[in-house]
PDB file of N, CA and C in Angstrom:
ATOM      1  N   UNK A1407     -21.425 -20.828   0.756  1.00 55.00           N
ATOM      2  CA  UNK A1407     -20.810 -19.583   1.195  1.00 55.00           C
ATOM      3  C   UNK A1407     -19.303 -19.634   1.007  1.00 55.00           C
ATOM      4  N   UNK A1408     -19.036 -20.735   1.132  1.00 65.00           N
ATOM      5  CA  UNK A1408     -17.182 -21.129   1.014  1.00 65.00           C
ATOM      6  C   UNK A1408     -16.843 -20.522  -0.387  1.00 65.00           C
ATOM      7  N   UNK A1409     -17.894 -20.862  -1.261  1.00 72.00           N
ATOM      8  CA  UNK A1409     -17.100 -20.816  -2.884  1.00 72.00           C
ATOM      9  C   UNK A1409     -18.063 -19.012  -3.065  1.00 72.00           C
ATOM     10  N   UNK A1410     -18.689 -18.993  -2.507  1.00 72.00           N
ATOM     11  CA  UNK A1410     -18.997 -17.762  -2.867  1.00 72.00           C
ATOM     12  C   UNK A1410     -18.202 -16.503  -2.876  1.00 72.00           C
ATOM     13  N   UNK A1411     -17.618 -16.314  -1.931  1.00 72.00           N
ATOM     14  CA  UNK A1411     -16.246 -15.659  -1.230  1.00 72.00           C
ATOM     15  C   UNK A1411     -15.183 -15.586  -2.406  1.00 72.00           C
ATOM     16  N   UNK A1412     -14.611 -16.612  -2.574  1.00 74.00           N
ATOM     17  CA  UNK A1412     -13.993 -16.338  -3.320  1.00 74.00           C
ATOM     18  C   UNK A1412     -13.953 -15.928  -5.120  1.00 74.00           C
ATOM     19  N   UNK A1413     -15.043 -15.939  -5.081  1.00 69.00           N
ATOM     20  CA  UNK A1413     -15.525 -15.933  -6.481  1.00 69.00           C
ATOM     21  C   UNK A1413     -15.722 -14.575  -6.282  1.00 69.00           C
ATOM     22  N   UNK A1414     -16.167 -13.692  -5.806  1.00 69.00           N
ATOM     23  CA  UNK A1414     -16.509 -12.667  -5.567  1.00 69.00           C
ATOM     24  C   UNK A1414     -15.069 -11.543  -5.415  1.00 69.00           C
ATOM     25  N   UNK A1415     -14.019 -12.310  -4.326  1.00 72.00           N
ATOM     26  CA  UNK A1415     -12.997 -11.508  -4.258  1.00 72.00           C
ATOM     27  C   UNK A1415     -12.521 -12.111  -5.913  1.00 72.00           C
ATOM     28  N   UNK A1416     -12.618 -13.058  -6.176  1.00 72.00           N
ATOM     29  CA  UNK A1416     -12.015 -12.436  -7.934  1.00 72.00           C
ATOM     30  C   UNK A1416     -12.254 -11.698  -8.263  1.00 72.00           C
ATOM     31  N   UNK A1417     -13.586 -11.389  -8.548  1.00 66.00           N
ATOM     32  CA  UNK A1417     -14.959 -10.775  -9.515  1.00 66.00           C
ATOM     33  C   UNK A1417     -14.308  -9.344  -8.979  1.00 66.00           C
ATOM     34  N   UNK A1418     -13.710  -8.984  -7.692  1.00 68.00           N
ATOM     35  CA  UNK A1418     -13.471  -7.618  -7.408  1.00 68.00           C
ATOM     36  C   UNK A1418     -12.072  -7.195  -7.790  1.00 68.00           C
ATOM     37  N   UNK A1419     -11.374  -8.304  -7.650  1.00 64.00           N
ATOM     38  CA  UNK A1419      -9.465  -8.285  -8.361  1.00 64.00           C
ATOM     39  C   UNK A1419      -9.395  -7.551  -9.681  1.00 64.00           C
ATOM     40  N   UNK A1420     -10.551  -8.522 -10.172  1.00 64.00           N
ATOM     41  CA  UNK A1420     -10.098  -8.502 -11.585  1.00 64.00           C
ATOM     42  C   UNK A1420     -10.920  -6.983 -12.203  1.00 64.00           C
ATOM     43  N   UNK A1421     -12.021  -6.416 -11.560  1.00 59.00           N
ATOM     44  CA  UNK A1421     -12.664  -5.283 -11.999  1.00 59.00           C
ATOM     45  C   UNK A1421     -11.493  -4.294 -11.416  1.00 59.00           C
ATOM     46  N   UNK A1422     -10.492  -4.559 -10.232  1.00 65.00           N
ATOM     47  CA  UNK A1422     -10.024  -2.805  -9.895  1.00 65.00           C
ATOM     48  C   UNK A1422      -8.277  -2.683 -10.681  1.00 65.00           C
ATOM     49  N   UNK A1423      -7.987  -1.925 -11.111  1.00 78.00           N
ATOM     50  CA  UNK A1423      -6.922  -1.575 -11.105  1.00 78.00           C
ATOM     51  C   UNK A1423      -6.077  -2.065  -9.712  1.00 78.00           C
ATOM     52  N   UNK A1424      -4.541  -2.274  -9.938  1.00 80.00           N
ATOM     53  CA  UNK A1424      -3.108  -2.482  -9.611  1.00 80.00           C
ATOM     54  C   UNK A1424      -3.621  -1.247  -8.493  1.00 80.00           C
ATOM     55  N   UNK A1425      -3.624   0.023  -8.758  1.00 83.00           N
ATOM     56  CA  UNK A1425      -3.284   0.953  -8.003  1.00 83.00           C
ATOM     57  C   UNK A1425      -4.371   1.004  -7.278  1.00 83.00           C
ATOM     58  N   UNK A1426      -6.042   0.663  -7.372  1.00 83.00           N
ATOM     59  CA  UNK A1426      -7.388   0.738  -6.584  1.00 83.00           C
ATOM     60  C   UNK A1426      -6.878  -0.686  -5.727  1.00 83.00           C
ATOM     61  N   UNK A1427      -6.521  -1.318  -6.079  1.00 83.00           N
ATOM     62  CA  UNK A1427      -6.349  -2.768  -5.452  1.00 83.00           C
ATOM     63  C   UNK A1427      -4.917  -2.380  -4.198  1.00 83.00           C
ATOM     64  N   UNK A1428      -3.924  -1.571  -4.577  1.00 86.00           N
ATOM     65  CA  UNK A1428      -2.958  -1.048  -3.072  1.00 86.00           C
ATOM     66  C   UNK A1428      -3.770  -0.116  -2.394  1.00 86.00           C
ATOM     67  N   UNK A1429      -3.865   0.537  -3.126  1.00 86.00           N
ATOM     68  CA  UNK A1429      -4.916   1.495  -1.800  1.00 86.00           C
ATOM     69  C   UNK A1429      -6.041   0.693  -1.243  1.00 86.00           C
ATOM     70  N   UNK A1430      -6.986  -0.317  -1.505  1.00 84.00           N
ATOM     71  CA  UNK A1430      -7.481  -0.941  -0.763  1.00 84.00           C
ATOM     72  C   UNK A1430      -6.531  -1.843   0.366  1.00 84.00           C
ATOM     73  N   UNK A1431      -5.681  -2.387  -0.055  1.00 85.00           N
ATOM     74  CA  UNK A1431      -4.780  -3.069   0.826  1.00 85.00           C
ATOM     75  C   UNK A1431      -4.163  -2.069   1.939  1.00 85.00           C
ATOM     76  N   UNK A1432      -4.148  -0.698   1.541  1.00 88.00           N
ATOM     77  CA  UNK A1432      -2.934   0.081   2.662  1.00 88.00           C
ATOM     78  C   UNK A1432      -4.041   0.463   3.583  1.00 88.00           C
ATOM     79  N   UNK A1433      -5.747   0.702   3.097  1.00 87.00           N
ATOM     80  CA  UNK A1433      -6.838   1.489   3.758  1.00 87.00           C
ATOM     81  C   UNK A1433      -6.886  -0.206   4.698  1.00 87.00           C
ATOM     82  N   UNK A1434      -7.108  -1.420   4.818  1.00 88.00           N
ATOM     83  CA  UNK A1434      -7.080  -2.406   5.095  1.00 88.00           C
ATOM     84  C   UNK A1434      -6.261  -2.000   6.423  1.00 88.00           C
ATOM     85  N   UNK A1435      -4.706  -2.457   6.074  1.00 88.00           N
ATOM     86  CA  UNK A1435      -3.719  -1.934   7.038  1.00 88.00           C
ATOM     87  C   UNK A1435      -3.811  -1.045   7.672  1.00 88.00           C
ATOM     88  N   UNK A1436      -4.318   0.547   7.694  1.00 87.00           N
ATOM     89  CA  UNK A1436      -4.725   1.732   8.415  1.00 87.00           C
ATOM     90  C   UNK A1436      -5.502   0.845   9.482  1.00 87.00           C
ATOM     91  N   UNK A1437      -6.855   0.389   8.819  1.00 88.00           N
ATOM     92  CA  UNK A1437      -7.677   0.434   9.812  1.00 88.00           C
ATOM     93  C   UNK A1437      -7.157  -0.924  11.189  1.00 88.00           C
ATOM     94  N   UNK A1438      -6.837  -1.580  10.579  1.00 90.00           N
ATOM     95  CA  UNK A1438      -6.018  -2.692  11.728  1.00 90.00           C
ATOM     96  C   UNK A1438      -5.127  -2.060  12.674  1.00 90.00           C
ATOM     97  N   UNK A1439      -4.386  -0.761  12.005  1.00 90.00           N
ATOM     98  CA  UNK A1439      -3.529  -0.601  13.172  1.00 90.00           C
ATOM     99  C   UNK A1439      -4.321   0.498  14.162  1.00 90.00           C
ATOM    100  N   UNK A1440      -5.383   0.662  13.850  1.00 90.00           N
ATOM    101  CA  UNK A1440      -6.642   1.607  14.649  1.00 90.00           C
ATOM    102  C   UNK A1440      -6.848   1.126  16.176  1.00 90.00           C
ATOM    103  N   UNK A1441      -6.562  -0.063  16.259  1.00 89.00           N
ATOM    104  CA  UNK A1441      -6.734  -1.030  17.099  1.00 89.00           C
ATOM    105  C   UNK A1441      -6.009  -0.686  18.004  1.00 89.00           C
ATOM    106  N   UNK A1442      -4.507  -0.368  17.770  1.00 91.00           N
ATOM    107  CA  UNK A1442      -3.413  -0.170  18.708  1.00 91.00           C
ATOM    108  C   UNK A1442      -3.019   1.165  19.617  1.00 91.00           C
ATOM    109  N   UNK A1443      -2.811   0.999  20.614  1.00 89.00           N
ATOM    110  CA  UNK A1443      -1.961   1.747  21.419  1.00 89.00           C
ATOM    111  C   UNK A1443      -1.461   2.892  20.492  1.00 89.00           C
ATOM    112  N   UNK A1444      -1.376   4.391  21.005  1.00 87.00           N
ATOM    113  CA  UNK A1444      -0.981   5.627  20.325  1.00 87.00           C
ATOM    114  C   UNK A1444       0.296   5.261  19.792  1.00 87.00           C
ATOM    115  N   UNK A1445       1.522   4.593  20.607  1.00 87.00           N
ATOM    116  CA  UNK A1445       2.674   4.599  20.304  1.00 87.00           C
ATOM    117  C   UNK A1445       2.973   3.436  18.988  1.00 87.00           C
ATOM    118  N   UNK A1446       1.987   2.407  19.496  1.00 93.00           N
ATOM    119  CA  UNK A1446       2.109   1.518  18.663  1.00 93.00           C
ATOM    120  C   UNK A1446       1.581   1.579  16.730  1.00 93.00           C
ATOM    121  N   UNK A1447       0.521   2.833  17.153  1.00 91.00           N
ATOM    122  CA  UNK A1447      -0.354   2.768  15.898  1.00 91.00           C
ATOM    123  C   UNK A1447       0.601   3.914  15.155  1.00 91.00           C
ATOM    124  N   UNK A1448       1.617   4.586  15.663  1.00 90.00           N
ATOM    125  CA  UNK A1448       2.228   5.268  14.954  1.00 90.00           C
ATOM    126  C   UNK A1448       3.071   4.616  14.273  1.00 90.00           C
ATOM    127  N   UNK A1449       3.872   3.507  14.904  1.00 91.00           N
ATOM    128  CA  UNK A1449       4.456   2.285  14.280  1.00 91.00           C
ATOM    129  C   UNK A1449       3.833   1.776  13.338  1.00 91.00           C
ATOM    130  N   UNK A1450       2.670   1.223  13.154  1.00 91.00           N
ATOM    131  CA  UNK A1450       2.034   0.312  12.351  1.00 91.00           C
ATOM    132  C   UNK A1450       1.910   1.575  10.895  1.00 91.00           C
ATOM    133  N   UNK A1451       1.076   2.481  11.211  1.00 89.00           N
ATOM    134  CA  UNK A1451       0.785   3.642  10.094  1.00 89.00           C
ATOM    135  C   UNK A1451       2.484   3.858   9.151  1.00 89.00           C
ATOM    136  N   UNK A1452       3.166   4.043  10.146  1.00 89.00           N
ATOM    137  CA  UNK A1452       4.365   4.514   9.070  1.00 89.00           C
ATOM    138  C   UNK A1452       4.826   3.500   8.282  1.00 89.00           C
ATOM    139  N   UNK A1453       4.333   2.185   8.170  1.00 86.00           N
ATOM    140  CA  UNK A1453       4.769   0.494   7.526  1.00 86.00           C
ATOM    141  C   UNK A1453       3.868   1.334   6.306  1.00 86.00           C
ATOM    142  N   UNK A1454       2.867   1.754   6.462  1.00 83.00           N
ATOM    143  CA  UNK A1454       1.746   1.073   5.233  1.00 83.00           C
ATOM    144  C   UNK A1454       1.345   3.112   4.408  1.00 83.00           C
ATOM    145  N   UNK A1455       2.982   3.714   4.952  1.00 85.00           N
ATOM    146  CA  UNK A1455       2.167   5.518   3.921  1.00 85.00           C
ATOM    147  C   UNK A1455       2.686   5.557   2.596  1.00 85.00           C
ATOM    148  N   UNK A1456       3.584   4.802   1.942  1.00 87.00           N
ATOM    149  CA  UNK A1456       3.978   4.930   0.605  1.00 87.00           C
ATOM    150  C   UNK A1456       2.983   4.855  -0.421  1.00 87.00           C
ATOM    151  N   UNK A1457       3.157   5.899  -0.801  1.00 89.00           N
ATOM    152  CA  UNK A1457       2.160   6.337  -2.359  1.00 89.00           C
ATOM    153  C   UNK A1457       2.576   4.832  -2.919  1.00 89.00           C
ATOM    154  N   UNK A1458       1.338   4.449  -4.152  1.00 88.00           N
ATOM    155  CA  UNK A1458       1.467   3.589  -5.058  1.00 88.00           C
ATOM    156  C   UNK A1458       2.396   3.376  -5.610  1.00 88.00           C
ATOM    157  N   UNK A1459       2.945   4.941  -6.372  1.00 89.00           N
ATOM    158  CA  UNK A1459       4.118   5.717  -6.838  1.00 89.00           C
ATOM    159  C   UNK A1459       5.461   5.147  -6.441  1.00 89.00           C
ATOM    160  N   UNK A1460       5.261   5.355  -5.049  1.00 89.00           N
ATOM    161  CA  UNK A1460       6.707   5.122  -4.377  1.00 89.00           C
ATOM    162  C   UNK A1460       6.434   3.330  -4.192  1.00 89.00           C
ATOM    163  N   UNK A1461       5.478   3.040  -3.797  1.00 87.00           N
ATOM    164  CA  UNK A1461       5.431   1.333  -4.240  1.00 87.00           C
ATOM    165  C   UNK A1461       5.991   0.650  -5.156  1.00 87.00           C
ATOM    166  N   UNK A1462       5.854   1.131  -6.488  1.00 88.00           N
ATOM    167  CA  UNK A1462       6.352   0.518  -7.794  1.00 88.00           C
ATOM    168  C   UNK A1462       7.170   0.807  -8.067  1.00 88.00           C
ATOM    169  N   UNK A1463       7.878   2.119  -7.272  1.00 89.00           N
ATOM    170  CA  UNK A1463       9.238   2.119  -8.009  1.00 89.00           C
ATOM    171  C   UNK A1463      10.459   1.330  -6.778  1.00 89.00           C
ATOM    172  N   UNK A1464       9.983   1.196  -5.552  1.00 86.00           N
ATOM    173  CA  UNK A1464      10.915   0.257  -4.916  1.00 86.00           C
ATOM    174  C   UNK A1464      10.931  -1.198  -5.078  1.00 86.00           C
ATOM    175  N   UNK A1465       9.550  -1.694  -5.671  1.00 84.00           N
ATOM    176  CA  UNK A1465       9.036  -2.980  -5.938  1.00 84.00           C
ATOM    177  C   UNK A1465      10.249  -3.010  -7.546  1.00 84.00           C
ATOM    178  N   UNK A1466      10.096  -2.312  -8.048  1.00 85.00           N
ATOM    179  CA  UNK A1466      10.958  -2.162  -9.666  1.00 85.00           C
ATOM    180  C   UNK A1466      12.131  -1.936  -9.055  1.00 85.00           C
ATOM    181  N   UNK A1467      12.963  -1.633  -8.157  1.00 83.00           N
ATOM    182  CA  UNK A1467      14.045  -1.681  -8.121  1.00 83.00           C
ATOM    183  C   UNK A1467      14.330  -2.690  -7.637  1.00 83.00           C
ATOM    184  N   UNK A1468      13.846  -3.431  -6.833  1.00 76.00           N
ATOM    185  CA  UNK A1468      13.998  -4.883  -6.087  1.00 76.00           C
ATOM    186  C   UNK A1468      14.067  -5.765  -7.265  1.00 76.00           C
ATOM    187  N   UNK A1469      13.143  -6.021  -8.369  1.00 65.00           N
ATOM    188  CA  UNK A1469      13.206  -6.688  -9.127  1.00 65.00           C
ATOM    189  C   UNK A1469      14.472  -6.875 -10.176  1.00 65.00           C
ATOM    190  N   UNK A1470      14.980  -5.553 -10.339  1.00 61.00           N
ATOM    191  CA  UNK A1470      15.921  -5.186 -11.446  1.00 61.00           C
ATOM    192  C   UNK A1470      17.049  -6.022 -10.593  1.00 61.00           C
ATOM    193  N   UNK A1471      17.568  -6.363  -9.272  1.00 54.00           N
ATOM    194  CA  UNK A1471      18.491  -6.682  -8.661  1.00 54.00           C
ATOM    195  C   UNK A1471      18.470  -7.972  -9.120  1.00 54.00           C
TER     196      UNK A1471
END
């Protein structure tokens, strides 16, 4: 089961797109901050609303520095 896991989250890396692969990560983050307190989950949600869009182009400006 140890090596299975990870073979599998490859097998899923490598089938999704850059952009299917953040939106799984931000839907990830949503649901964790589900967990929290009203005040708190408004906190957590506003970390994880940037479009893909707006992802790559602050990730590309960080880099260019």
């Amino acid at each position: 089961m140890k090596i299975l896991f990870p073979i599998l989250l490859i097998v899923a890396v490598v089938g999704c797109s850059k952009k299917e692969l953040y939106s799984n990560i931000q839907n990830n983050h949503a649901h964790s901050c589900q967990r929290l307190k009203s005040n708190q989950y408004d906190d957590c949600m506003s970390q994880y609303n940037d479009s893909y869009e707006d992802y790559t182009q602050k990730r590309e400006g960080t880099l260019d520095k």
